[in-house]
Coordinates of C-alpha atoms in Angstrom, one line a residue:
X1 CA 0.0 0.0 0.0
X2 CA 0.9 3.8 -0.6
X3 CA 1.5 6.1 2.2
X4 CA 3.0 9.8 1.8
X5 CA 4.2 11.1 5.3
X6 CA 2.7 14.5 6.4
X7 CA 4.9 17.3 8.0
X8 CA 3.6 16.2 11.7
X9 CA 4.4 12.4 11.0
X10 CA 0.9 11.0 9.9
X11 CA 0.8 8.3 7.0
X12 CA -1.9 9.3 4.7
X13 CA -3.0 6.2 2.5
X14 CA -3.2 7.1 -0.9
X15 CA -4.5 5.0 -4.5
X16 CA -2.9 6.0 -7.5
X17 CA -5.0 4.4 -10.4
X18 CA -4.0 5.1 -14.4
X19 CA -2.6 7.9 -16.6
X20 CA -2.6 11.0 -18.3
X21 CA -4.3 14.1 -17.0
X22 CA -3.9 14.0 -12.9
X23 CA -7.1 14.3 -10.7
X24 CA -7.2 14.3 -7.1
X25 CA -10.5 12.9 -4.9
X26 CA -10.8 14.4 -1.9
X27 CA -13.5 12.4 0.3
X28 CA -16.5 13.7 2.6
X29 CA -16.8 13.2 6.5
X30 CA -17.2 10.7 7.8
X31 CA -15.9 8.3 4.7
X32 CA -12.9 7.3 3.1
X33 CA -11.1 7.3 0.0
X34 CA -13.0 4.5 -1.1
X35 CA -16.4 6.5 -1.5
X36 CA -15.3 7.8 -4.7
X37 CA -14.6 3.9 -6.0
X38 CA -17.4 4.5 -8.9
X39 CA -15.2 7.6 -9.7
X40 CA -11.8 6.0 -9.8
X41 CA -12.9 3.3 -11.6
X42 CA -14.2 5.6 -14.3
X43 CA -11.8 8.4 -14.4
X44 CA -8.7 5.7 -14.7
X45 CA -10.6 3.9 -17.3
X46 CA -11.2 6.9 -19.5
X47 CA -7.6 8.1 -19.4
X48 CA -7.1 10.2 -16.4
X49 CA -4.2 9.2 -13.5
X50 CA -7.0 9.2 -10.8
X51 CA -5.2 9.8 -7.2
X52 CA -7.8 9.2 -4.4
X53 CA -6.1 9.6 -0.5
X54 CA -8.1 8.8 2.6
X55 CA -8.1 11.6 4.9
X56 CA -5.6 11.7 8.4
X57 CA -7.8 10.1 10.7
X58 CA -10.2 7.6 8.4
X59 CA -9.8 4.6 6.1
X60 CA -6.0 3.0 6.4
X61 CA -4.5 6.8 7.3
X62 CA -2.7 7.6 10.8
X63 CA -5.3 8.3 13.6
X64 CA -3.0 11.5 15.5
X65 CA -4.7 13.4 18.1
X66 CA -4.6 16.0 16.8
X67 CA -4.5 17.8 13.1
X68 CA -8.2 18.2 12.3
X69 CA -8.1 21.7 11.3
X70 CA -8.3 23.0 7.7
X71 CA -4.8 24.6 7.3
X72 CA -3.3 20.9 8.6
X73 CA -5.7 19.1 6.1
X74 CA -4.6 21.6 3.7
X75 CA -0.7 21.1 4.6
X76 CA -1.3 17.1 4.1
X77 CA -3.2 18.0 1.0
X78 CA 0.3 19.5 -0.2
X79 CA 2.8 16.9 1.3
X80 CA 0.9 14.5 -1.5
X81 CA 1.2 16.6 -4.1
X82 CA 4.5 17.0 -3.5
X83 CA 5.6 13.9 -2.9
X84 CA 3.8 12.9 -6.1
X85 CA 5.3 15.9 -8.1
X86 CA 1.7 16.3 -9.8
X87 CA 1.0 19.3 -12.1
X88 CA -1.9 20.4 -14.2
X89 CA -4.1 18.9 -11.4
X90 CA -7.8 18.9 -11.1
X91 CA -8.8 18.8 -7.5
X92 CA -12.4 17.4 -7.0
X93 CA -13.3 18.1 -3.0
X94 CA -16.6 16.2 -2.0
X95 CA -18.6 18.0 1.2
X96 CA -16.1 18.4 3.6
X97 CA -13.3 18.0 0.8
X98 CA -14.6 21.3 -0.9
X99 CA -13.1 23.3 2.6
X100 CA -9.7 21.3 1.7
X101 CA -9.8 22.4 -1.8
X102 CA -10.4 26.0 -1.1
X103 CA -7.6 26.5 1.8
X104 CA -5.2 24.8 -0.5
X105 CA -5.8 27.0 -3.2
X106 CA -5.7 30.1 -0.9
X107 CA -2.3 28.8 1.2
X108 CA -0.2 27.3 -1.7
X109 CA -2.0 28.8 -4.7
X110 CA -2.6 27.7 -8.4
X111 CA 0.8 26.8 -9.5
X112 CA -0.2 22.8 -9.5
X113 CA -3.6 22.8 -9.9
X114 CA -5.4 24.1 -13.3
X115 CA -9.1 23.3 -12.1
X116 CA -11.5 22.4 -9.2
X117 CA -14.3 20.8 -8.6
X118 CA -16.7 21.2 -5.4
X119 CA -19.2 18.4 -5.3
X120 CA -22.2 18.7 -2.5
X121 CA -19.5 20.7 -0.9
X122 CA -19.8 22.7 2.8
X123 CA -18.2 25.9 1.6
X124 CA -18.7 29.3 1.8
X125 CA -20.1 28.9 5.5
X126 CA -22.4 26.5 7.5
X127 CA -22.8 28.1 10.4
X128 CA -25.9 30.2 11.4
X129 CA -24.2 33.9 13.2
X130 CA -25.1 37.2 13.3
X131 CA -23.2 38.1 9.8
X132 CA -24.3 34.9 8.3
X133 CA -28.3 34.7 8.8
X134 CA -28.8 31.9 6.3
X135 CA -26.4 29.5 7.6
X136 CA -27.6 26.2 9.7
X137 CA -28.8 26.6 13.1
X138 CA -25.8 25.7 15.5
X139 CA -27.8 23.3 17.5
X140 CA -27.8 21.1 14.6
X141 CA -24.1 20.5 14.8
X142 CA -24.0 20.2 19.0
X143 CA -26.7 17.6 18.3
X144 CA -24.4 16.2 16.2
X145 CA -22.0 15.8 18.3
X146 CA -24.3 15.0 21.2
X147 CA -25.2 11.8 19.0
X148 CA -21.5 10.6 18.0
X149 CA -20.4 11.0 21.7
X150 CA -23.5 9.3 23.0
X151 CA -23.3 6.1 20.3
X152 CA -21.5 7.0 16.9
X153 CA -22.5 3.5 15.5
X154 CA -26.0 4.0 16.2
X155 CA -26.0 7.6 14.7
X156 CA -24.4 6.8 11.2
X157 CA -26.7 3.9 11.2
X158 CA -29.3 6.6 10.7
X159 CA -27.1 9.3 9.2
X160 CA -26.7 6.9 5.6
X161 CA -29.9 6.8 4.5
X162 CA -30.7 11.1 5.1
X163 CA -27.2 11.3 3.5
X164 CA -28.4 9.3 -0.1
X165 CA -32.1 10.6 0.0
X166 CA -33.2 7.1 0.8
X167 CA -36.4 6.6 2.0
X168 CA -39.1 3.9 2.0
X169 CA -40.6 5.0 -0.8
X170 CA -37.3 6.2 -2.8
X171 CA -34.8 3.2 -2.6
X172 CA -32.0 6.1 -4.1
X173 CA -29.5 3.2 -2.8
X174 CA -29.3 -0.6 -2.0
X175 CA -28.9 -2.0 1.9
X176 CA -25.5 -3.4 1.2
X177 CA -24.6 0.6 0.1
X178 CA -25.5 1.8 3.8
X179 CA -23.7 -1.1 5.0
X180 CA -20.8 -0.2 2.8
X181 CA -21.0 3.3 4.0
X182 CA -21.5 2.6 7.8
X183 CA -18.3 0.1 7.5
X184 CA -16.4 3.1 6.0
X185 CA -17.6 5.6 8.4
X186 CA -16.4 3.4 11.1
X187 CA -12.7 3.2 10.3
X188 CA -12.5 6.7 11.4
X189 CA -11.7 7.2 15.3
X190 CA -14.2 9.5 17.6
X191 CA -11.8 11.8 18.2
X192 CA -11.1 12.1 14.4
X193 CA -15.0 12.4 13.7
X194 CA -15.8 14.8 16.5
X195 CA -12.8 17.3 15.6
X196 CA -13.7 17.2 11.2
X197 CA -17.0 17.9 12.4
X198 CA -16.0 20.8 14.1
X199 CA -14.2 22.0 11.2
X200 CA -16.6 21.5 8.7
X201 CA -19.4 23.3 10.4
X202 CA -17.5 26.1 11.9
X203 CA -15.2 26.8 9.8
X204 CA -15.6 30.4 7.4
X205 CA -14.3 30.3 3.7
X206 CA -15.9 33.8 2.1
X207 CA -13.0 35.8 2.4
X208 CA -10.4 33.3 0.8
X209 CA -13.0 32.2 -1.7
X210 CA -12.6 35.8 -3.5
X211 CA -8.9 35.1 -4.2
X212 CA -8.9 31.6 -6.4
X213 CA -9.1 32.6 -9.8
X214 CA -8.9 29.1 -11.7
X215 CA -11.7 27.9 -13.4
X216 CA -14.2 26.3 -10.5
X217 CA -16.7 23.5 -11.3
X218 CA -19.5 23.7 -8.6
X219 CA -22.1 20.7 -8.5
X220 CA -25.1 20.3 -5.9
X221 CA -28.3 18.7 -5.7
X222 CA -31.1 20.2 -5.1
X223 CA -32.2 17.7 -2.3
X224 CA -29.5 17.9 -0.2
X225 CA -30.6 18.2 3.7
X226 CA -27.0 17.5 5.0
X227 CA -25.5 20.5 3.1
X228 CA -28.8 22.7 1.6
X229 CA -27.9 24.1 -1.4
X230 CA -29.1 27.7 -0.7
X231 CA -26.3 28.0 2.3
X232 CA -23.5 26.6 0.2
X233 CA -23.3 25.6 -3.5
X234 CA -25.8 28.9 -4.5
X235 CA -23.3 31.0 -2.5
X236 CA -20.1 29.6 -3.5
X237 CA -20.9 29.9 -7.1
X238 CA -21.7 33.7 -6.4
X239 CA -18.2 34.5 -4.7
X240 CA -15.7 32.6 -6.8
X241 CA -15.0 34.6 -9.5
X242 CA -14.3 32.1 -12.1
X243 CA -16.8 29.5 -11.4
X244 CA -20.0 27.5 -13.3
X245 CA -23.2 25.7 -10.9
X246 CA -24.5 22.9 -12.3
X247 CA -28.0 21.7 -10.5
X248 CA -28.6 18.1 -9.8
X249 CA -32.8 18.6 -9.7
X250 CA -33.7 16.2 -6.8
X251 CA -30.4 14.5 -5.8
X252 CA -29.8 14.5 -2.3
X253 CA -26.2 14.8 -0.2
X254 CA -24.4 12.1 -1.5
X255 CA -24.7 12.2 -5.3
X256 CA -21.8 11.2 -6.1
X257 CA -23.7 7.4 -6.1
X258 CA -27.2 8.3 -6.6
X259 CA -26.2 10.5 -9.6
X260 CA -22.8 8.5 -10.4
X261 CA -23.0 8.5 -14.5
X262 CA -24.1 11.9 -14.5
X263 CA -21.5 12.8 -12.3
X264 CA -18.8 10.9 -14.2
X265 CA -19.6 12.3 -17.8
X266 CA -19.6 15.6 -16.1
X267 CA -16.0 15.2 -14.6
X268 CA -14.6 13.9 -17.6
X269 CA -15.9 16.6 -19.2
X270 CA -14.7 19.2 -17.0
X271 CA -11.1 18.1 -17.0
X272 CA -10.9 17.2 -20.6
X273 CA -9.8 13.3 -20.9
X274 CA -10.7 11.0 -23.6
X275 CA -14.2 10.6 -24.2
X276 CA -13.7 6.9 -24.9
X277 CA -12.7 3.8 -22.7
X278 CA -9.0 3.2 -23.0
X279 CA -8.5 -0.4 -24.0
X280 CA -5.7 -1.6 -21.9
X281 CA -5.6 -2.1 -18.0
X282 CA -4.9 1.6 -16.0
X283 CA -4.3 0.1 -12.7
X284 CA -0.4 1.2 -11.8

């Protein structure tokens, strides 16, 4: 397995899957690098060196006390890179991977990445406060993290099926896929969980948003009660200043398997690989 070594001495698990074009996956809280397996598989097969790294703290990556913070995420986010000695990069930050993609971007600046891509993402702002009216109400998050503290398997037991939209009427996924997500979910440590949490839903990105000026992909469904639309991809799209929405009209939080083709084709698209299979294997 692949590991790059960040600067505070936390192995951070990484896939590196085919070539040409590079394109890096950053996953949502709680998952891993394995949520975007629908993507890898695509990407790699269509040309594109797909690199897809499980955040510090989740999947097979180290589990530190401590590093939970966007400019440390950011910093590991760069140590791969890096290491890797990727250029021309499109970075594609699902939910809590947008905020990773943005304080790159603002920290380290443009000079390796050419695009980026914020899927269902939590930026500009969650949080409901006196200069941000139409954020979420804070109580959600301390309920949260009520939950998690009180019994975390119990509580992403019922977090899956709000996350795809799945109901008993709308089957948006199988059983096995909350399964697959709650086993995911679970490789993460509390203290990991608690502290992303924290950053996700406090943190403010408004300010730094103003200053990326590469071209910005933003997709959101229309659905989505984790991270509503109107408080996030609505607003992002308005301060970026070089940056397209594209609606997902019903799709709910975690589209990136309810609304996987589209998705894909949209990508590939975006980033500009070969709009055919390739025929030979693109696992490296």
């Amino acid at each position: 397995m692949a590991y790059v070594v960040t600067e505070d001495g936390t192995e951070i698990f990484y896939r590196d899957l085919g070539t040409g074009k590079p394109v890096v996956l950053i996953h949502g809280w709680p998952l891993s690098g394995d949520s975007w397996d629908k993507q890898t598989n695509f990407l790699a097969e269509h040309g594109l060196r797909v690199i897809a790294y499980d955040r510090r703290g989740f999947g097979r990556s180290g589990q530190p006390w401590s590093g939970y913070d966007y400019d440390t995420l950011a910093s590991d986010l760069n140590k791969l890179l890096e290491e890797l000695a990727l250029t021309e990069v499109t970075l594609v930050g699902f939910s809590m991977g947008g905020g990773e993609v943005v304080r790159y971007l603002s920290r380290y600046g443009s000079a390796r990445v050419s695009k980026a891509v914020l899927v269902s993402a939590v930026t500009p702002y969650l949080l409901k406060t006196s200069d941000n009216p139409d954020g979420v109400d804070p109580k959600v998050f301390e309920e949260i993290e009520e939950n998690l503290r009180k019994d975390r398997p119990a509580f992403l037991n019922e977090f899956g099926p709000k996350f795809y939209g799945r109901s008993v009427v709308h089957h948006t996924v199988s059983e096995p896929v909350l399964e697959w997500t709650q086993s995911m979910a679970l490789t993460g440590s509390l203290r990991s969980t608690l502290q992303t949490a924290k950053s996700w839903s406090s943190t403010d990105f408004r300010e730094e948003m103003k200053s990326i000026t590469i071209p910005v992909l933003v997709i959101h469904g229309t659905s989505d009660n984790t991270v509503p639309i109107d408080a996030s991809g609505r607003r992002s799209v308005k301060i970026l200043p070089n940056a397209a929405l594209t609606e997902y009209d019903g799709e709910p939080h975690g589209l990136f398997l309810t609304a996987a083709d589209r998705l894909n084709e949209e990508l590939l698209q975006f980033v500009g690989g070969p709009r055919e299979p390739i025929s030979t294997p693109v696992l490296s």
